Tab-separated table of C-alpha atoms in Angstrom:
chain	number	residue	atom	x	y	z
A	1	MET	CA	115.480	120.206	108.523
A	2	PHE	CA	117.008	123.611	108.085
A	3	SER	CA	115.237	126.853	108.889
A	4	TYR	CA	115.726	130.323	107.462
A	5	LYS	CA	114.620	133.524	109.183
A	6	THR	CA	113.847	136.842	107.567
A	7	SER	CA	115.327	140.105	108.706
A	8	LEU	CA	112.026	140.808	110.474
A	9	GLY	CA	112.603	137.805	112.726
A	10	ARG	CA	109.580	135.801	111.577
A	11	GLN	CA	110.040	132.114	110.969
A	12	GLU	CA	110.212	130.970	107.357
A	13	PRO	CA	109.064	127.481	106.331
A	14	LYS	CA	111.498	124.697	107.139
A	15	ILE	CA	113.434	123.437	104.161
A	16	SER	CA	114.814	119.906	104.105
A	17	GLU	CA	118.489	119.287	103.407
A	18	THR	CA	117.434	117.417	100.260
A	19	ASP	CA	115.551	120.482	99.008
A	20	ILE	CA	118.490	122.760	99.843
A	21	LYS	CA	120.784	120.501	97.794
A	22	LYS	CA	118.310	120.474	94.898
A	23	PHE	CA	117.873	124.281	95.013
A	24	THR	CA	121.649	124.781	95.188
A	25	SER	CA	122.246	122.458	92.248
A	26	VAL	CA	119.624	124.217	90.114
A	27	PHE	CA	121.044	127.630	91.123
A	28	GLN	CA	124.543	126.552	90.038
A	29	GLN	CA	123.253	125.152	86.748
A	30	CYS	CA	121.360	128.369	85.988
A	31	ASP	CA	124.272	130.610	87.021
A	32	GLU	CA	126.337	129.472	84.032
A	33	SER	CA	128.704	132.455	84.114
A	34	LYS	CA	129.313	131.978	87.880
A	35	LYS	CA	128.319	135.544	88.720
A	36	GLY	CA	126.900	134.514	92.109
A	37	TYR	CA	123.290	135.478	91.406
A	38	LEU	CA	120.414	134.686	89.072
A	39	ASP	CA	119.113	137.431	86.810
A	40	ARG	CA	115.516	137.523	85.544
A	41	GLU	CA	116.034	134.953	82.759
A	42	ASP	CA	118.109	132.644	84.976
A	43	LEU	CA	115.368	132.751	87.619
A	44	LYS	CA	112.697	131.807	85.082
A	45	ILE	CA	114.758	128.824	83.923
A	46	ALA	CA	115.331	127.739	87.530
A	47	ILE	CA	111.592	127.787	88.222
A	48	VAL	CA	110.946	125.719	85.098
A	49	MET	CA	113.548	123.200	86.274
A	50	LEU	CA	112.141	122.997	89.804
A	51	PHE	CA	108.394	123.359	89.312
A	52	GLY	CA	107.812	122.511	85.652
A	53	TYR	CA	106.271	125.784	84.486
A	54	LYS	CA	107.456	129.146	83.204
A	55	PRO	CA	106.533	131.908	85.661
A	56	SER	CA	104.537	134.883	84.418
A	57	LYS	CA	106.078	138.346	84.216
A	58	SER	CA	104.132	139.404	87.307
A	59	GLU	CA	105.301	136.376	89.322
A	60	THR	CA	108.900	137.008	88.279
A	61	ASP	CA	108.552	140.695	89.207
A	62	LEU	CA	107.153	139.706	92.601
A	63	LEU	CA	110.070	137.348	93.247
A	64	LEU	CA	112.622	139.948	92.147
A	65	HIS	CA	111.053	142.902	93.996
A	66	PRO	CA	112.987	142.538	97.297
A	67	VAL	CA	116.239	141.985	95.388
A	68	LEU	CA	115.748	145.073	93.260
A	69	GLN	CA	114.814	147.156	96.313
A	70	ALA	CA	118.116	146.142	97.903
A	71	ASN	CA	119.935	147.274	94.729
A	72	LEU	CA	121.256	143.784	94.058
A	73	PRO	CA	121.932	142.722	90.452
A	74	GLY	CA	120.031	139.464	90.920
A	75	VAL	CA	118.949	136.749	93.342
A	76	PRO	CA	121.857	135.389	95.435
A	77	LEU	CA	121.900	131.719	96.485
A	78	ASP	CA	120.636	132.193	100.065
A	79	HIS	CA	117.716	134.317	98.891
A	80	PHE	CA	116.987	131.820	96.094
A	81	ILE	CA	116.823	128.933	98.593
A	82	ASN	CA	114.459	130.963	100.782
A	83	LEU	CA	112.212	131.906	97.824
A	84	MET	CA	112.045	128.362	96.455
A	85	GLY	CA	111.394	126.968	99.940
A	86	ARG	CA	108.405	129.287	100.291
A	87	LYS	CA	107.125	128.317	96.829
A	88	LEU	CA	107.480	124.650	97.716
A	89	SER	CA	105.667	125.067	101.037
A	90	VAL	CA	102.574	126.623	99.425
A	91	GLN	CA	102.415	124.140	96.567
A	92	ASP	CA	99.342	121.903	96.500
A	93	PRO	CA	100.605	118.360	97.203
A	94	PHE	CA	97.842	116.883	95.019
A	95	GLU	CA	98.340	119.188	92.015
A	96	LYS	CA	100.457	116.742	89.984
A	97	THR	CA	98.015	113.910	90.633
A	98	ARG	CA	95.132	116.205	89.646
A	99	GLN	CA	96.917	117.129	86.399
A	100	ILE	CA	97.530	113.461	85.561
A	101	PHE	CA	93.932	112.539	86.337
A	102	THR	CA	92.569	115.457	84.297
A	103	ALA	CA	94.757	114.522	81.337
A	104	PHE	CA	93.437	110.945	81.452
A	105	ASP	CA	89.796	112.011	82.008
A	106	VAL	CA	89.268	113.346	78.481
A	107	HIS	CA	85.468	113.012	78.767
A	108	CYS	CA	85.360	115.013	82.057
A	109	ARG	CA	83.321	112.335	83.806
A	110	GLY	CA	85.230	112.412	87.088
A	111	PHE	CA	86.363	108.800	86.668
A	112	LEU	CA	88.470	106.765	84.277
A	113	THR	CA	87.456	103.615	82.455
A	114	LEU	CA	89.773	100.910	81.169
A	115	GLU	CA	89.388	102.420	77.693
A	116	ASP	CA	90.481	105.870	79.007
A	117	PHE	CA	93.467	104.169	80.607
A	118	ARG	CA	94.355	102.388	77.351
A	119	LYS	CA	94.190	105.607	75.332
A	120	ALA	CA	96.285	107.523	77.853
A	121	PHE	CA	98.962	104.848	78.000
A	122	SER	CA	99.037	104.392	74.232
A	123	SER	CA	99.884	108.083	73.842
A	124	VAL	CA	102.732	108.088	76.388
A	125	ALA	CA	104.045	104.510	76.463
A	126	HIS	CA	103.747	101.491	74.255
A	127	LEU	CA	102.766	98.840	76.775
A	128	GLN	CA	101.160	95.498	76.105
A	129	ASP	CA	97.406	95.531	76.696
A	130	GLN	CA	97.789	92.941	79.436
A	131	THR	CA	100.138	95.297	81.339
A	132	VAL	CA	97.671	98.191	81.004
A	133	GLN	CA	94.821	95.964	82.237
A	134	GLU	CA	96.876	94.828	85.238
A	135	ALA	CA	97.744	98.435	86.077
A	136	PHE	CA	94.077	99.409	85.783
A	137	ARG	CA	93.022	96.584	88.120
A	138	GLU	CA	95.717	97.614	90.606
A	139	VAL	CA	94.457	101.211	90.701
A	140	ASP	CA	90.754	100.232	90.662
A	141	ARG	CA	90.875	99.088	94.277
A	142	ASP	CA	87.099	98.628	94.683
A	143	SER	CA	86.833	96.730	91.353
A	144	ASP	CA	83.915	98.821	90.097
A	145	GLY	CA	85.433	99.343	86.635
A	146	HIS	CA	86.110	103.035	87.337
A	147	ILE	CA	89.153	104.826	88.671
A	148	SER	CA	88.377	107.943	90.695
A	149	PHE	CA	90.794	110.742	91.558
A	150	LYS	CA	90.986	109.280	95.065
A	151	ASP	CA	91.929	105.840	93.669
A	152	LEU	CA	94.708	107.378	91.578
A	153	GLU	CA	95.893	109.582	94.429
A	154	SER	CA	96.150	106.668	96.862
A	155	VAL	CA	98.273	104.681	94.403
A	156	LEU	CA	100.549	107.613	93.486
A	157	THR	CA	101.128	108.725	97.085
A	158	TYR	CA	101.423	105.263	98.658
A	159	GLY	CA	104.729	104.919	100.472
A	160	GLN	CA	105.967	108.463	99.864
A	161	ASP	CA	106.162	109.148	103.606
A	162	ASP	CA	108.563	106.217	103.959
A	163	ARG	CA	111.372	108.045	102.117
């Protein structure tokens, strides 16, 4: 793990070497003209690449505020790594699972049936029905015919700490 400190001496969240490499790669891809910093539009693209959403004007302004106060033309790499590390540290680890579950739970029942599963898979992948049924049974650990958020979460997060 690598740790950054602010000029005030307070400890910033630890950022893994893997995350630093990912942030650096995205920074370099977004800094197409090799100017050494990301301007407003570059920063927005970087956030889309890293977090999958376009930041609002107010979020972008908030991220750029310290840079503009220091009279810099944009966000340099070290500041970008620090900013993205902080964003990553406050991200809800279950948000992606929640989004997947919500997308599948079109009837807002709080659980998924085999039919919900079939419809969801038919819209994103053309799998044989037998494969969808096997996947459903694998996720439906208590065999009650319903998949809860907790069931889906346990399957999607299983083994992630072993990386």
